[in-house]
PDB file of C-alpha atoms in Angstrom:
ATOM      1  CA  MET A  19     -43.133  -0.033  13.314  1.00 94.00           C
ATOM      2  CA  TYR A  20     -39.920  -1.048  11.615  1.00 97.00           C
ATOM      3  CA  VAL A  21     -40.434  -3.552   8.798  1.00 96.00           C
ATOM      4  CA  LEU A  22     -37.474  -5.800   8.052  1.00 97.00           C
ATOM      5  CA  GLY A  23     -37.610  -8.418   5.337  1.00 97.00           C
ATOM      6  CA  VAL A  24     -36.101 -11.864   5.748  1.00 97.00           C
ATOM      7  CA  ALA A  25     -35.631 -12.888   2.142  1.00 96.00           C
ATOM      8  CA  GLY A  26     -34.194 -15.822   0.278  1.00 96.00           C
ATOM      9  CA  TYR A  27     -35.239 -18.619  -1.999  1.00 95.00           C
ATOM     10  CA  SER A  28     -37.434 -21.479  -0.830  1.00 92.00           C
ATOM     11  CA  GLY A  29     -35.424 -23.891   1.293  1.00 93.00           C
ATOM     12  CA  SER A  30     -32.749 -21.367   2.254  1.00 95.00           C
ATOM     13  CA  GLY A  31     -33.578 -21.500   5.965  1.00 95.00           C
ATOM     14  CA  LYS A  32     -35.599 -18.326   6.558  1.00 95.00           C
ATOM     15  CA  THR A  33     -38.090 -19.888   8.979  1.00 94.00           C
ATOM     16  CA  THR A  34     -35.382 -21.749  10.897  1.00 95.00           C
ATOM     17  CA  LEU A  35     -33.464 -18.490  11.275  1.00 97.00           C
ATOM     18  CA  LEU A  36     -36.585 -16.696  12.534  1.00 96.00           C
ATOM     19  CA  GLU A  37     -37.116 -19.451  15.101  1.00 96.00           C
ATOM     20  CA  LYS A  38     -33.637 -18.671  16.448  1.00 97.00           C
ATOM     21  CA  ILE A  39     -33.804 -14.873  16.497  1.00 97.00           C
ATOM     22  CA  ILE A  40     -37.392 -14.219  17.649  1.00 97.00           C
ATOM     23  CA  PRO A  41     -36.832 -15.498  21.209  1.00 97.00           C
ATOM     24  CA  LEU A  42     -33.650 -13.397  21.478  1.00 97.00           C
ATOM     25  CA  LEU A  43     -35.476 -10.301  20.237  1.00 97.00           C
ATOM     26  CA  LEU A  44     -38.272 -10.910  22.755  1.00 97.00           C
ATOM     27  CA  ALA A  45     -35.708 -11.319  25.541  1.00 97.00           C
ATOM     28  CA  ALA A  46     -34.294  -7.912  24.517  1.00 98.00           C
ATOM     29  CA  GLY A  47     -37.753  -6.384  25.018  1.00 97.00           C
ATOM     30  CA  VAL A  48     -38.711  -6.090  21.343  1.00 97.00           C
ATOM     31  CA  ASP A  49     -42.404  -6.510  20.472  1.00 97.00           C
ATOM     32  CA  VAL A  50     -42.209  -8.678  17.314  1.00 97.00           C
ATOM     33  CA  ALA A  51     -44.761  -9.551  14.642  1.00 95.00           C
ATOM     34  CA  VAL A  52     -44.182 -11.795  11.624  1.00 95.00           C
ATOM     35  CA  ILE A  53     -45.847 -11.699   8.241  1.00 91.00           C
ATOM     36  CA  LYS A  54     -45.191 -14.815   6.173  1.00 88.00           C
ATOM     37  CA  HIS A  55     -45.703 -14.636   2.423  1.00 80.00           C
ATOM     38  CA  THR A  56     -46.842 -17.743   0.626  1.00 71.00           C
ATOM     39  CA  HIS A  57     -47.738 -18.394  -2.985  1.00 59.00           C
ATOM     40  CA  HIS A  58     -50.168 -21.099  -1.895  1.00 54.00           C
ATOM     41  CA  ASP A  59     -53.754 -20.560  -0.841  1.00 60.00           C
ATOM     42  CA  VAL A  60     -54.067 -21.172   2.884  1.00 61.00           C
ATOM     43  CA  ASP A  61     -57.022 -22.108   5.022  1.00 63.00           C
ATOM     44  CA  TRP A  62     -57.249 -22.827   8.734  1.00 69.00           C
ATOM     45  CA  ASP A  63     -60.884 -23.760   8.614  1.00 71.00           C
ATOM     46  CA  GLN A  64     -62.596 -27.116   8.238  1.00 77.00           C
ATOM     47  CA  PRO A  65     -65.637 -27.774   6.078  1.00 83.00           C
ATOM     48  CA  GLY A  66     -68.778 -27.994   8.186  1.00 83.00           C
ATOM     49  CA  LYS A  67     -67.461 -25.963  11.146  1.00 82.00           C
ATOM     50  CA  ASP A  68     -69.391 -22.823  12.076  1.00 81.00           C
ATOM     51  CA  SER A  69     -66.683 -20.406  10.885  1.00 82.00           C
ATOM     52  CA  TRP A  70     -66.465 -22.253   7.566  1.00 79.00           C
ATOM     53  CA  ARG A  71     -70.238 -22.018   7.232  1.00 84.00           C
ATOM     54  CA  HIS A  72     -70.074 -18.259   7.903  1.00 86.00           C
ATOM     55  CA  ARG A  73     -67.586 -17.840   5.049  1.00 79.00           C
ATOM     56  CA  GLN A  74     -69.668 -20.036   2.764  1.00 82.00           C
ATOM     57  CA  ALA A  75     -72.642 -17.803   3.547  1.00 83.00           C
ATOM     58  CA  GLY A  76     -70.624 -14.840   2.219  1.00 79.00           C
ATOM     59  CA  ALA A  77     -68.987 -13.145   5.205  1.00 82.00           C
ATOM     60  CA  ARG A  78     -65.917 -11.241   3.969  1.00 79.00           C
ATOM     61  CA  GLN A  79     -64.237 -11.497   7.371  1.00 81.00           C
ATOM     62  CA  VAL A  80     -64.517 -14.215   9.986  1.00 81.00           C
ATOM     63  CA  LEU A  81     -62.747 -13.940  13.325  1.00 78.00           C
ATOM     64  CA  LEU A  82     -62.515 -17.028  15.500  1.00 81.00           C
ATOM     65  CA  ALA A  83     -62.004 -15.875  19.099  1.00 82.00           C
ATOM     66  CA  GLY A  84     -60.580 -18.329  21.618  1.00 84.00           C
ATOM     67  CA  ALA A  85     -59.371 -18.004  25.186  1.00 88.00           C
ATOM     68  CA  GLN A  86     -55.748 -17.227  24.285  1.00 89.00           C
ATOM     69  CA  ARG A  87     -55.684 -16.444  20.575  1.00 83.00           C
ATOM     70  CA  ARG A  88     -57.806 -15.276  17.718  1.00 81.00           C
ATOM     71  CA  LEU A  89     -57.696 -16.080  14.042  1.00 81.00           C
ATOM     72  CA  LEU A  90     -58.946 -13.634  11.452  1.00 80.00           C
ATOM     73  CA  VAL A  91     -59.597 -14.645   7.887  1.00 79.00           C
ATOM     74  CA  GLU A  92     -60.372 -11.935   5.389  1.00 79.00           C
ATOM     75  CA  ILE A  93     -61.532 -12.934   1.953  1.00 77.00           C
ATOM     76  CA  LEU A  94     -59.529 -11.009  -0.639  1.00 73.00           C
ATOM     77  CA  PRO A  95     -60.704 -10.402  -4.202  1.00 71.00           C
ATOM     78  CA  GLN A  96     -59.846 -13.320  -6.466  1.00 63.00           C
ATOM     79  CA  GLY A  97     -56.363 -12.997  -7.902  1.00 58.00           C
ATOM     80  CA  ASN A  98     -55.393 -10.326  -5.373  1.00 62.00           C
ATOM     81  CA  ASP A  99     -51.857 -10.411  -4.010  1.00 74.00           C
ATOM     82  CA  ALA A 100     -51.957  -7.479  -1.608  1.00 79.00           C
ATOM     83  CA  PRO A 101     -48.745  -5.505  -1.136  1.00 84.00           C
ATOM     84  CA  LEU A 102     -46.805  -5.903   2.084  1.00 88.00           C
ATOM     85  CA  ALA A 103     -47.916  -2.439   3.276  1.00 90.00           C
ATOM     86  CA  ALA A 104     -51.542  -3.618   3.308  1.00 86.00           C
ATOM     87  CA  HIS A 105     -50.635  -6.569   5.523  1.00 86.00           C
ATOM     88  CA  VAL A 106     -48.564  -4.375   7.850  1.00 90.00           C
ATOM     89  CA  ALA A 107     -51.523  -1.994   8.174  1.00 89.00           C
ATOM     90  CA  ALA A 108     -53.631  -4.888   9.461  1.00 87.00           C
ATOM     91  CA  LEU A 109     -51.294  -5.463  12.424  1.00 88.00           C
ATOM     92  CA  ARG A 110     -51.587  -3.789  15.785  1.00 91.00           C
ATOM     93  CA  PRO A 111     -48.630  -1.507  16.545  1.00 92.00           C
ATOM     94  CA  CYS A 112     -45.392  -3.245  17.495  1.00 95.00           C
ATOM     95  CA  ASP A 113     -41.660  -2.525  17.439  1.00 96.00           C
ATOM     96  CA  LEU A 114     -40.590  -4.851  14.644  1.00 97.00           C
ATOM     97  CA  VAL A 115     -42.344  -6.617  11.777  1.00 96.00           C
ATOM     98  CA  LEU A 116     -40.303  -9.434  10.265  1.00 95.00           C
ATOM     99  CA  ALA A 117     -41.586 -10.003   6.741  1.00 95.00           C
ATOM    100  CA  GLU A 118     -40.600 -13.475   5.607  1.00 94.00           C
ATOM    101  CA  GLY A 119     -40.527 -14.198   1.910  1.00 85.00           C
ATOM    102  CA  PHE A 120     -41.208 -10.773   0.396  1.00 89.00           C
ATOM    103  CA  LYS A 121     -37.918 -10.866  -1.527  1.00 90.00           C
ATOM    104  CA  HIS A 122     -38.977  -8.405  -4.224  1.00 90.00           C
ATOM    105  CA  GLU A 123     -40.460  -5.759  -1.895  1.00 92.00           C
ATOM    106  CA  ALA A 124     -38.566  -2.479  -1.672  1.00 94.00           C
ATOM    107  CA  ILE A 125     -37.897  -2.756   2.061  1.00 96.00           C
ATOM    108  CA  PRO A 126     -34.738  -3.201   4.112  1.00 98.00           C
ATOM    109  CA  LYS A 127     -34.005  -6.890   4.338  1.00 97.00           C
ATOM    110  CA  LEU A 128     -31.722  -9.640   5.496  1.00 98.00           C
ATOM    111  CA  GLU A 129     -30.886 -12.260   2.906  1.00 98.00           C
ATOM    112  CA  VAL A 130     -30.662 -15.906   3.888  1.00 98.00           C
ATOM    113  CA  TYR A 131     -28.482 -17.415   1.191  1.00 97.00           C
ATOM    114  CA  ASP A 132     -27.673 -21.032   0.401  1.00 97.00           C
ATOM    115  CA  PRO A 133     -25.526 -21.471  -2.741  1.00 96.00           C
ATOM    116  CA  ALA A 134     -26.541 -25.154  -2.920  1.00 96.00           C
ATOM    117  CA  LEU A 135     -29.963 -24.024  -4.169  1.00 97.00           C
ATOM    118  CA  GLY A 136     -28.348 -22.788  -7.403  1.00 96.00           C
ATOM    119  CA  HIS A 137     -29.585 -19.174  -7.328  1.00 96.00           C
ATOM    120  CA  ALA A 138     -27.504 -16.020  -7.469  1.00 95.00           C
ATOM    121  CA  PRO A 139     -27.537 -14.010  -4.241  1.00 96.00           C
ATOM    122  CA  LEU A 140     -30.244 -11.360  -4.042  1.00 96.00           C
ATOM    123  CA  TYR A 141     -27.789  -8.786  -2.663  1.00 97.00           C
ATOM    124  CA  LEU A 142     -26.079  -8.576  -6.070  1.00 96.00           C
ATOM    125  CA  ASP A 143     -29.101  -6.784  -7.531  1.00 96.00           C
ATOM    126  CA  ASP A 144     -30.967  -5.522  -4.456  1.00 97.00           C
ATOM    127  CA  ALA A 145     -29.551  -2.492  -2.639  1.00 97.00           C
ATOM    128  CA  GLN A 146     -32.156  -3.042   0.100  1.00 97.00           C
ATOM    129  CA  VAL A 147     -30.276  -6.105   1.382  1.00 98.00           C
ATOM    130  CA  LEU A 148     -28.523  -4.874   4.540  1.00 98.00           C
ATOM    131  CA  ALA A 149     -26.837  -8.123   5.610  1.00 98.00           C
ATOM    132  CA  VAL A 150     -26.457 -11.733   4.523  1.00 98.00           C
ATOM    133  CA  VAL A 151     -26.879 -14.917   6.529  1.00 98.00           C
ATOM    134  CA  SER A 152     -25.024 -17.851   4.997  1.00 97.00           C
ATOM    135  CA  ASP A 153     -22.638 -20.597   5.992  1.00 94.00           C
ATOM    136  CA  ALA A 154     -20.793 -20.177   2.679  1.00 94.00           C
ATOM    137  CA  PRO A 155     -17.952 -17.673   2.355  1.00 92.00           C
ATOM    138  CA  LEU A 156     -19.190 -14.683   0.357  1.00 93.00           C
ATOM    139  CA  ALA A 157     -17.391 -11.889  -1.469  1.00 89.00           C
ATOM    140  CA  THR A 158     -19.474  -8.987  -0.178  1.00 94.00           C
ATOM    141  CA  ALA A 159     -18.868  -5.831   1.804  1.00 96.00           C
ATOM    142  CA  LEU A 160     -22.218  -6.331   3.552  1.00 98.00           C
ATOM    143  CA  PRO A 161     -22.291  -7.553   7.135  1.00 97.00           C
ATOM    144  CA  ALA A 162     -22.358 -11.353   7.017  1.00 97.00           C
ATOM    145  CA  PHE A 163     -23.525 -13.787   9.669  1.00 97.00           C
ATOM    146  CA  THR A 164     -23.517 -17.559   9.862  1.00 96.00           C
ATOM    147  CA  ARG A 165     -26.747 -19.385  10.630  1.00 94.00           C
ATOM    148  CA  ASN A 166     -25.409 -20.152  14.106  1.00 94.00           C
ATOM    149  CA  ASP A 167     -24.641 -16.510  14.933  1.00 97.00           C
ATOM    150  CA  ALA A 168     -28.158 -15.614  16.018  1.00 97.00           C
ATOM    151  CA  ALA A 169     -26.809 -13.414  18.822  1.00 98.00           C
ATOM    152  CA  GLY A 170     -24.697 -11.388  16.379  1.00 98.00           C
ATOM    153  CA  LEU A 171     -27.601 -11.023  13.997  1.00 98.00           C
ATOM    154  CA  VAL A 172     -29.889  -9.875  16.812  1.00 98.00           C
ATOM    155  CA  ARG A 173     -27.328  -7.227  17.834  1.00 98.00           C
ATOM    156  CA  PHE A 174     -27.361  -6.035  14.216  1.00 98.00           C
ATOM    157  CA  ILE A 175     -31.185  -5.905  14.173  1.00 98.00           C
ATOM    158  CA  LEU A 176     -31.280  -4.065  17.510  1.00 98.00           C
ATOM    159  CA  ALA A 177     -28.911  -1.444  16.068  1.00 98.00           C
ATOM    160  CA  LEU A 178     -31.232  -1.062  13.047  1.00 98.00           C
ATOM    161  CA  LEU A 179     -34.202  -0.618  15.379  1.00 97.00           C
ATOM    162  CA  GLU A 180     -32.349   2.008  17.379  1.00 96.00           C
ATOM    163  CA  GLN A 181     -31.471   3.924  14.196  1.00 95.00           C
ATOM    164  CA  HIS A 182     -35.084   3.736  13.076  1.00 94.00           C
ATOM    165  CA  GLN A 183     -36.384   4.971  16.419  1.00 92.00           C
ATOM    166  CA  ASP A 184     -33.838   7.812  16.502  1.00 92.00           C
ATOM    167  CA  ALA A 185     -34.896   8.882  12.995  1.00 93.00           C
ATOM    168  CA  HIS A 186     -38.583   8.951  14.003  1.00 89.00           C
ATOM    169  CA  ARG A 187     -38.262  10.931  17.242  1.00 84.00           C
TER     170      ARG A 187
END
């Protein structure tokens, strides 16, 4: 599995970009998974439902199995912020894992940059940034794509995947 970060500050457009490129990657035959990092506690369950009651009773993992999807919740130790590798290990094998929001992980990544947010670009200090997606003109030698050039970005990602596969044959 090739893990590629999609990094940038909150509000930069990471999710919107992923919505554009995932269908194109799927059309190219790439099996894609996404891991989304959040600093907020998340919960899909509702108080009183059976799965909620199972967790309240102390189950460390609860898997809700439906006809077309399943949801797994694993209770992590309090204060734990597991590294990306632990989340990747929980996935079934696939071609590409897009890791949204893990901007400080030491993984290859695409930066989604919006200067209006007032932050310096990550690529200035992060050699793992392979390309930048921004509608602003940037002074960088890195490959740069506009937000509307999803096809160009997907070609770039497909080339990365091919290099990765060649290196692991």
